[in-house]
Amino acid sequence: MKNNISVLFLLLSLFITAPHTLVAQKTTKKKTAVLKKTNNTKSCCTATIPNRFGVKTKSNSIEKPVTNAATTSPVGMVWIPGGTYAMGGDNDQARQDEFPKHAVKLNGFFIDITEVTNAQFAKFVAATGYKTTAEKDINWEELKKQLPPDTEKPDSETLKAASLVFVLTVGEVSLQDYSQWWSWSHGADWKHPKGKDSDIVGKDNYPVVHISWDDANAYCKWAGKRLPTEAEWEYAARGGLTKNVYSWGNEKVDEGKMHCNYFQGSFPYKNEGTDGFAGSAPVKSFAPNGYGLYDMAGNVWEWCADKYHNLYYDSFQKVAVALNPKGPLKSYDPDEPLVAKRVMRGGSFLCNESYCSGYRVSARMKSSSDSSMEHLGFRCVSN
């Protein structure tokens, strides 16, 4: 690694902003532009989750789903009856890409009761020999196709297999610079969630993490399932409630009983851990929603099938009811216009009410399909 400060910043920018989707920054002006955030896209994991490299309502009414014929659910899944709901933001924390709220009608589907666990993913790996994105060295020839033409190739050490691991800062820091709490860690992967010296012994029932969209999609195909569409995910997360902010209702995350696994304290330097967990929690550690689904809020972010476009919801303004929407044909994120992204939902153990609210049922996040992080997993659906 070259011994100069400009290269050090380059590496941080390359792999914290977009590991496997490197963003070259050669000047202070470029750095400022990339790190610039707006209140409308703020998140616990920043406006743009690091790639691998509004009106308040008090309604607690229940949606009336379309009744389907009796269906026997596969093991570990539950049937979500088809129906119509209002998709999008429900309070003043909702960001621009959560509007306009629009009507969506879905067919019924099965969905995993929990996030895919380490034990389940281990069976997939044992059966197929699959290697996750985080376990593979970066292919520079493929990667540079996504980058500005003047992007300089990093050294070979930097391109070795790695993933992003969360590290508490020593004190209060600017929440605009996520390189301060994300560490590009060689040896971090689903079997080593905190880095090469960690393991998952005794954590079979924890959600598998450091999973890219490509990894999640590969698992789904092996299991005879698929990733949920964004519309399916939100419908399931709402648990039958109408116009509620959270999967459990409208009671704030820090009011009443502990609703989910999130970051209590001052992000990103003081985690009080009053929910009993400093990182991810075993699945089923918190109460399920109205459909019997666990961790639809907090714990780890979950991949959806859809491509991400910040103005996707605008396409429904003149549509009475969207029928089984599957996302935009093209991805676009103004924060990183060169990077194609997929949608992530549900928030994680890093979400914090004073800084973000990713555990809201309508909250959207996005990252490149080859992104992998300590707080990123998935669950499956099937028809």
Coordinates of N, CA and C in Angstrom, one line a residue, residues 33-164:
A33 N -18.3 16.3 -2.4 CA -19.5 16.0 -3.1 C -20.1 14.6 -2.8
V34 N -19.2 13.6 -2.7 CA -19.7 12.2 -2.4 C -20.2 12.1 -1.0
L35 N -19.6 12.8 0.0 CA -20.0 12.7 1.4 C -21.2 13.5 1.7
K36 N -21.6 14.4 0.8 CA -22.7 15.3 1.1 C -24.0 14.5 1.2
K37 N -24.8 14.8 2.2 CA -26.0 14.1 2.5 C -27.2 15.1 2.6
T38 N -28.4 14.7 2.6 CA -29.5 15.6 2.8 C -30.4 14.9 3.9
N39 N -31.2 15.8 4.5 CA -32.1 15.3 5.6 C -33.1 14.3 5.0
N40 N -33.4 14.4 3.8 CA -34.4 13.5 3.2 C -33.8 12.1 3.0
T41 N -32.5 11.8 3.1 CA -32.0 10.5 2.9 C -31.2 10.0 4.0
K42 N -31.3 10.7 5.2 CA -30.4 10.3 6.3 C -30.8 8.9 6.8
S43 N -29.8 8.1 7.2 CA -30.0 6.8 7.7 C -28.9 6.4 8.7
C44 N -29.2 5.4 9.5 CA -28.2 4.9 10.5 C -27.0 4.5 9.7
C45 N -27.1 4.1 8.5 CA -26.0 3.6 7.7 C -25.7 4.6 6.7
T46 N -26.1 5.9 6.8 CA -25.8 7.0 6.0 C -26.8 7.0 4.8
A47 N -26.8 8.1 4.1 CA -27.8 8.3 3.0 C -27.6 7.1 2.0
T48 N -26.3 6.8 1.7 CA -26.1 5.6 0.9 C -25.4 4.6 1.8
I49 N -26.1 3.5 2.0 CA -25.5 2.4 2.8 C -24.2 2.1 2.1
P50 N -23.1 1.9 2.8 CA -21.8 1.6 2.2 C -22.0 0.4 1.3
N51 N -21.7 0.5 0.0 CA -21.8 -0.6 -0.9 C -20.6 -1.5 -0.6
R52 N -20.6 -2.7 -1.2 CA -19.4 -3.5 -0.9 C -18.3 -2.5 -1.3
F53 N -17.5 -2.5 -1.4 CA -16.5 -1.5 -1.5 C -17.3 -0.3 -1.6
G54 N -45.6 14.4 4.7 CA -45.7 13.4 5.7 C -46.6 13.7 6.8
V55 N -47.6 13.0 7.0 CA -48.6 13.2 8.1 C -48.6 12.1 9.1
K56 N -48.6 12.4 10.4 CA -48.6 11.4 11.4 C -50.0 10.8 11.5
T57 N -50.1 9.5 11.8 CA -51.4 8.9 11.9 C -51.4 8.0 13.2
K58 N -52.6 7.8 13.8 CA -52.7 7.0 15.0 C -53.6 5.8 14.7
S59 N -53.8 5.5 13.4 CA -54.7 4.4 13.0 C -54.1 3.1 13.4
N60 N -54.9 2.2 14.0 CA -54.5 0.8 14.3 C -55.4 -0.1 13.6
S61 N -56.1 0.3 12.6 CA -57.1 -0.5 11.9 C -56.4 -1.6 11.1
I62 N -57.1 -2.6 10.8 CA -56.5 -3.8 10.1 C -56.9 -3.8 8.6
E63 N -56.0 -4.1 7.8 CA -56.3 -4.3 6.4 C -57.2 -5.5 6.2
K64 N -58.1 -5.5 5.2 CA -58.9 -6.7 4.9 C -58.3 -7.4 3.8
P65 N -57.6 -8.5 4.0 CA -57.0 -9.2 2.9 C -58.0 -10.0 2.1
V66 N -57.6 -10.3 0.8 CA -58.4 -11.1 0.0 C -58.3 -12.6 0.6
T67 N -59.4 -13.2 0.8 CA -59.4 -14.6 1.3 C -58.9 -15.6 0.2
N68 N -57.9 -16.4 0.6 CA -57.5 -17.4 -0.3 C -57.9 -18.8 0.1
A69 N -57.8 -19.7 -0.7 CA -58.1 -21.1 -0.3 C -57.1 -21.6 0.7
A70 N -57.6 -22.5 1.5 CA -56.7 -23.0 2.6 C -55.4 -23.5 2.0
T71 N -54.3 -23.1 2.6 CA -53.0 -23.4 2.0 C -52.1 -23.9 3.1
T72 N -51.4 -25.0 2.9 CA -50.4 -25.5 3.9 C -49.1 -24.9 3.7
S73 N -48.6 -24.3 4.7 CA -47.3 -23.5 4.6 C -46.1 -24.5 4.7
P74 N -45.1 -24.3 3.9 CA -43.9 -25.1 4.0 C -43.3 -24.8 5.4
V75 N -42.4 -25.7 5.8 CA -41.8 -25.5 7.1 C -41.0 -24.2 7.2
G76 N -41.2 -23.5 8.3 CA -40.5 -22.2 8.5 C -41.1 -21.0 7.7
M77 N -42.2 -21.2 7.0 CA -42.8 -20.1 6.3 C -44.3 -20.0 6.7
V78 N -44.9 -18.8 6.4 CA -46.3 -18.5 6.7 C -46.9 -18.0 5.4
W79 N -48.2 -18.2 5.2 CA -48.9 -17.7 4.1 C -49.4 -16.3 4.3
I80 N -49.2 -15.4 3.4 CA -49.7 -14.1 3.5 C -50.8 -13.9 2.5
P81 N -52.1 -13.8 2.9 CA -53.2 -13.7 2.0 C -53.0 -12.5 1.1
G82 N -53.4 -12.6 -0.2 CA -53.4 -11.5 -1.1 C -54.3 -10.4 -0.6
G83 N -54.0 -9.2 -1.0 CA -54.8 -8.1 -0.6 C -54.3 -6.8 -1.2
T84 N -55.0 -5.7 -0.8 CA -54.6 -4.3 -1.2 C -54.2 -3.5 0.0
Y85 N -53.1 -2.7 -0.1 CA -52.7 -1.9 0.9 C -52.1 -0.6 0.4
A86 N -51.9 0.4 1.3 CA -51.3 1.7 0.9 C -49.8 1.6 1.2
M87 N -49.0 1.6 0.2 CA -47.5 1.5 0.3 C -46.9 2.9 0.4
G88 N -45.9 3.1 1.3 CA -45.2 4.3 1.4 C -45.2 4.9 2.8
G89 N -44.6 6.1 2.9 CA -44.4 6.7 4.2 C -45.7 7.1 5.0
D90 N -45.6 7.0 6.3 CA -46.7 7.3 7.2 C -46.5 8.3 8.2
N91 N -45.3 8.9 8.3 CA -45.1 9.9 9.3 C -44.0 10.9 8.8
D92 N -43.7 11.9 9.6 CA -42.8 13.0 9.1 C -41.3 12.5 9.1
Q93 N -41.0 11.3 9.5 CA -39.6 10.8 9.3 C -39.4 10.2 8.0
A94 N -40.5 9.9 7.2 CA -40.4 9.3 5.9 C -39.6 10.2 5.0
R95 N -38.8 9.6 4.1 CA -37.9 10.4 3.2 C -38.6 10.5 1.9
Q96 N -38.0 11.3 1.0 CA -38.6 11.6 -0.3 C -38.9 10.4 -1.1
D97 N -38.0 9.3 -1.0 CA -38.2 8.2 -1.9 C -39.3 7.2 -1.3
E98 N -39.9 7.6 -0.2 CA -41.1 6.8 0.3 C -42.4 7.4 -0.1
F99 N -42.4 8.4 -0.9 CA -43.6 9.1 -1.4 C -43.6 9.1 -2.9
P100 N -44.8 9.2 -3.6 CA -46.1 9.3 -2.9 C -46.6 8.0 -2.4
K101 N -47.4 8.0 -1.4 CA -48.1 6.8 -0.9 C -49.0 6.3 -2.0
H102 N -49.1 5.0 -2.3 CA -49.9 4.6 -3.4 C -50.5 3.2 -3.1
A103 N -51.6 2.9 -3.8 CA -52.3 1.6 -3.6 C -51.6 0.5 -4.3
V104 N -51.4 -0.6 -3.6 CA -50.8 -1.8 -4.2 C -51.7 -3.0 -4.0
K105 N -51.9 -3.8 -5.0 CA -52.6 -5.1 -4.8 C -51.7 -6.3 -5.1
L106 N -51.6 -7.2 -4.2 CA -50.7 -8.3 -4.3 C -51.5 -9.7 -4.3
N107 N -50.9 -10.6 -5.0 CA -51.4 -12.0 -4.8 C -50.8 -12.6 -3.5
G108 N -51.4 -13.6 -3.0 CA -50.8 -14.2 -1.8 C -49.5 -14.9 -2.0
F109 N -48.7 -15.0 -1.0 CA -47.4 -15.6 -1.1 C -47.0 -16.2 0.3
F110 N -46.0 -17.1 0.3 CA -45.4 -17.6 1.5 C -44.2 -16.8 1.8
I111 N -43.8 -16.6 3.0 CA -42.6 -15.8 3.4 C -42.0 -16.5 4.6
D112 N -40.7 -16.5 4.7 CA -40.0 -17.1 5.8 C -40.4 -16.3 7.1
I113 N -40.6 -17.1 8.1 CA -41.0 -16.5 9.4 C -39.8 -15.7 10.0
T114 N -38.6 -16.1 9.7 CA -37.4 -15.4 10.2 C -36.4 -15.1 9.1
E115 N -35.5 -14.3 9.4 CA -34.4 -14.1 8.5 C -33.6 -15.5 8.3
V116 N -33.0 -15.7 7.2 CA -32.2 -16.9 7.0 C -31.1 -17.0 8.0
T117 N -30.9 -18.1 8.6 CA -30.0 -18.2 9.7 C -28.6 -18.8 9.3
N118 N -27.7 -18.7 10.1 CA -26.4 -19.3 9.9 C -26.5 -20.8 9.6
A119 N -27.3 -21.5 10.3 CA -27.5 -22.9 10.2 C -28.1 -23.2 8.8
Q120 N -29.1 -22.5 8.4 CA -29.7 -22.7 7.1 C -28.7 -22.4 5.9
F121 N -28.0 -21.3 6.1 CA -27.0 -21.0 5.0 C -25.9 -22.0 5.0
A122 N -25.5 -22.5 6.1 CA -24.4 -23.5 6.1 C -24.8 -24.8 5.4
K123 N -26.1 -25.2 5.4 CA -26.6 -26.3 4.7 C -26.5 -26.1 3.2
F124 N -26.8 -24.8 2.8 CA -26.6 -24.5 1.4 C -25.2 -24.6 0.9
V125 N -24.3 -24.0 1.7 CA -22.9 -24.1 1.3 C -22.3 -25.5 1.3
A126 N -22.8 -26.3 2.3 CA -22.3 -27.7 2.3 C -22.8 -28.5 1.1
A127 N -24.0 -28.1 0.6 CA -24.6 -28.9 -0.5 C -24.0 -28.4 -1.9
T128 N -23.6 -27.2 -1.9 CA -23.2 -26.6 -3.2 C -21.7 -26.2 -3.3
G129 N -21.1 -26.0 -2.2 CA -19.7 -25.5 -2.2 C -19.6 -24.0 -2.5
Y130 N -20.7 -23.3 -2.4 CA -20.8 -21.9 -2.8 C -19.9 -21.0 -2.0
K131 N -19.3 -20.0 -2.6 CA -18.4 -19.0 -2.0 C -19.1 -17.7 -2.1
T132 N -19.3 -17.0 -1.0 CA -20.0 -15.7 -1.0 C -19.1 -14.6 -1.6
T133 N -19.7 -13.5 -1.9 CA -19.0 -12.4 -2.5 C -17.8 -11.9 -1.5
A134 N -18.1 -11.9 -0.2 CA -17.1 -11.5 0.7 C -15.9 -12.4 0.8
E135 N -16.0 -13.6 0.3 CA -14.9 -14.6 0.3 C -14.1 -14.6 -1.0
K136 N -14.5 -13.7 -1.9 CA -13.8 -13.7 -3.2 C -13.0 -12.4 -3.3
D137 N -11.8 -12.5 -4.0 CA -11.1 -11.3 -4.3 C -11.8 -10.5 -5.3
I138 N -11.6 -9.2 -5.4 CA -12.3 -8.3 -6.3 C -11.7 -8.4 -7.7
N139 N -12.6 -8.6 -8.7 CA -12.2 -8.6 -10.1 C -12.1 -7.2 -10.6
W140 N -10.9 -6.6 -10.7 CA -10.7 -5.2 -11.1 C -11.3 -5.0 -12.5
E141 N -11.1 -5.9 -13.4 CA -11.6 -5.7 -14.8 C -13.1 -5.5 -14.8
E142 N -13.8 -6.3 -14.0 CA -15.2 -6.1 -13.9 C -15.6 -4.9 -13.2
L143 N -14.9 -4.6 -12.1 CA -15.3 -3.5 -11.2 C -15.1 -2.1 -11.9
K144 N -14.0 -2.0 -12.7 CA -13.8 -0.6 -13.3 C -14.8 -0.2 -14.3
K145 N -15.6 -1.2 -14.8 CA -16.6 -0.9 -15.8 C -17.7 0.0 -15.1
Q146 N -17.8 0.0 -13.8 CA -18.8 0.8 -13.1 C -18.3 2.1 -12.6
L147 N -17.0 2.4 -12.9 CA -16.3 3.5 -12.3 C -16.0 4.6 -13.3
P148 N -15.7 5.8 -12.8 CA -15.3 6.9 -13.7 C -14.0 6.5 -14.4
P149 N -13.8 6.9 -15.7 CA -12.7 6.5 -16.5 C -11.3 6.8 -15.9
D150 N -11.2 7.8 -15.0 CA -9.9 8.2 -14.4 C -9.6 7.4 -13.1
T151 N -10.4 6.4 -12.8 CA -10.2 5.7 -11.5 C -8.9 4.9 -11.6
E152 N -8.1 5.1 -10.6 CA -6.8 4.4 -10.6 C -6.9 3.1 -9.9
K153 N -6.3 2.0 -10.4 CA -6.4 0.7 -9.8 C -5.7 0.7 -8.5
P154 N -6.4 0.2 -7.4 CA -5.7 0.0 -6.1 C -4.7 -1.1 -6.2
D155 N -3.9 -1.2 -5.2 CA -2.9 -2.3 -5.1 C -3.6 -3.6 -4.9
S156 N -2.8 -4.7 -5.1 CA -3.4 -6.1 -5.1 C -3.9 -6.4 -3.7
E157 N -3.2 -5.9 -2.6 CA -3.6 -6.2 -1.3 C -5.1 -5.7 -1.0
T158 N -5.3 -4.5 -1.5 CA -6.6 -3.9 -1.3 C -7.7 -4.7 -2.0
L159 N -7.4 -5.3 -3.1 CA -8.4 -6.0 -3.8 C -8.7 -7.5 -3.3
K160 N -8.0 -7.8 -2.2 CA -8.3 -9.1 -1.7 C -9.6 -9.2 -1.0
A161 N -10.2 -10.4 -0.8 CA -11.5 -10.6 -0.2 C -11.6 -9.9 1.1
A162 N -12.8 -9.3 1.3 CA -13.0 -8.5 2.5 C -14.5 -8.1 2.6
S163 N -14.9 -7.6 3.7 CA -16.3 -7.1 3.9 C -16.2 -6.0 4.9
L164 N -17.4 -5.4 5.1 CA -17.5 -4.2 6.1 C -17.9 -4.6 7.4

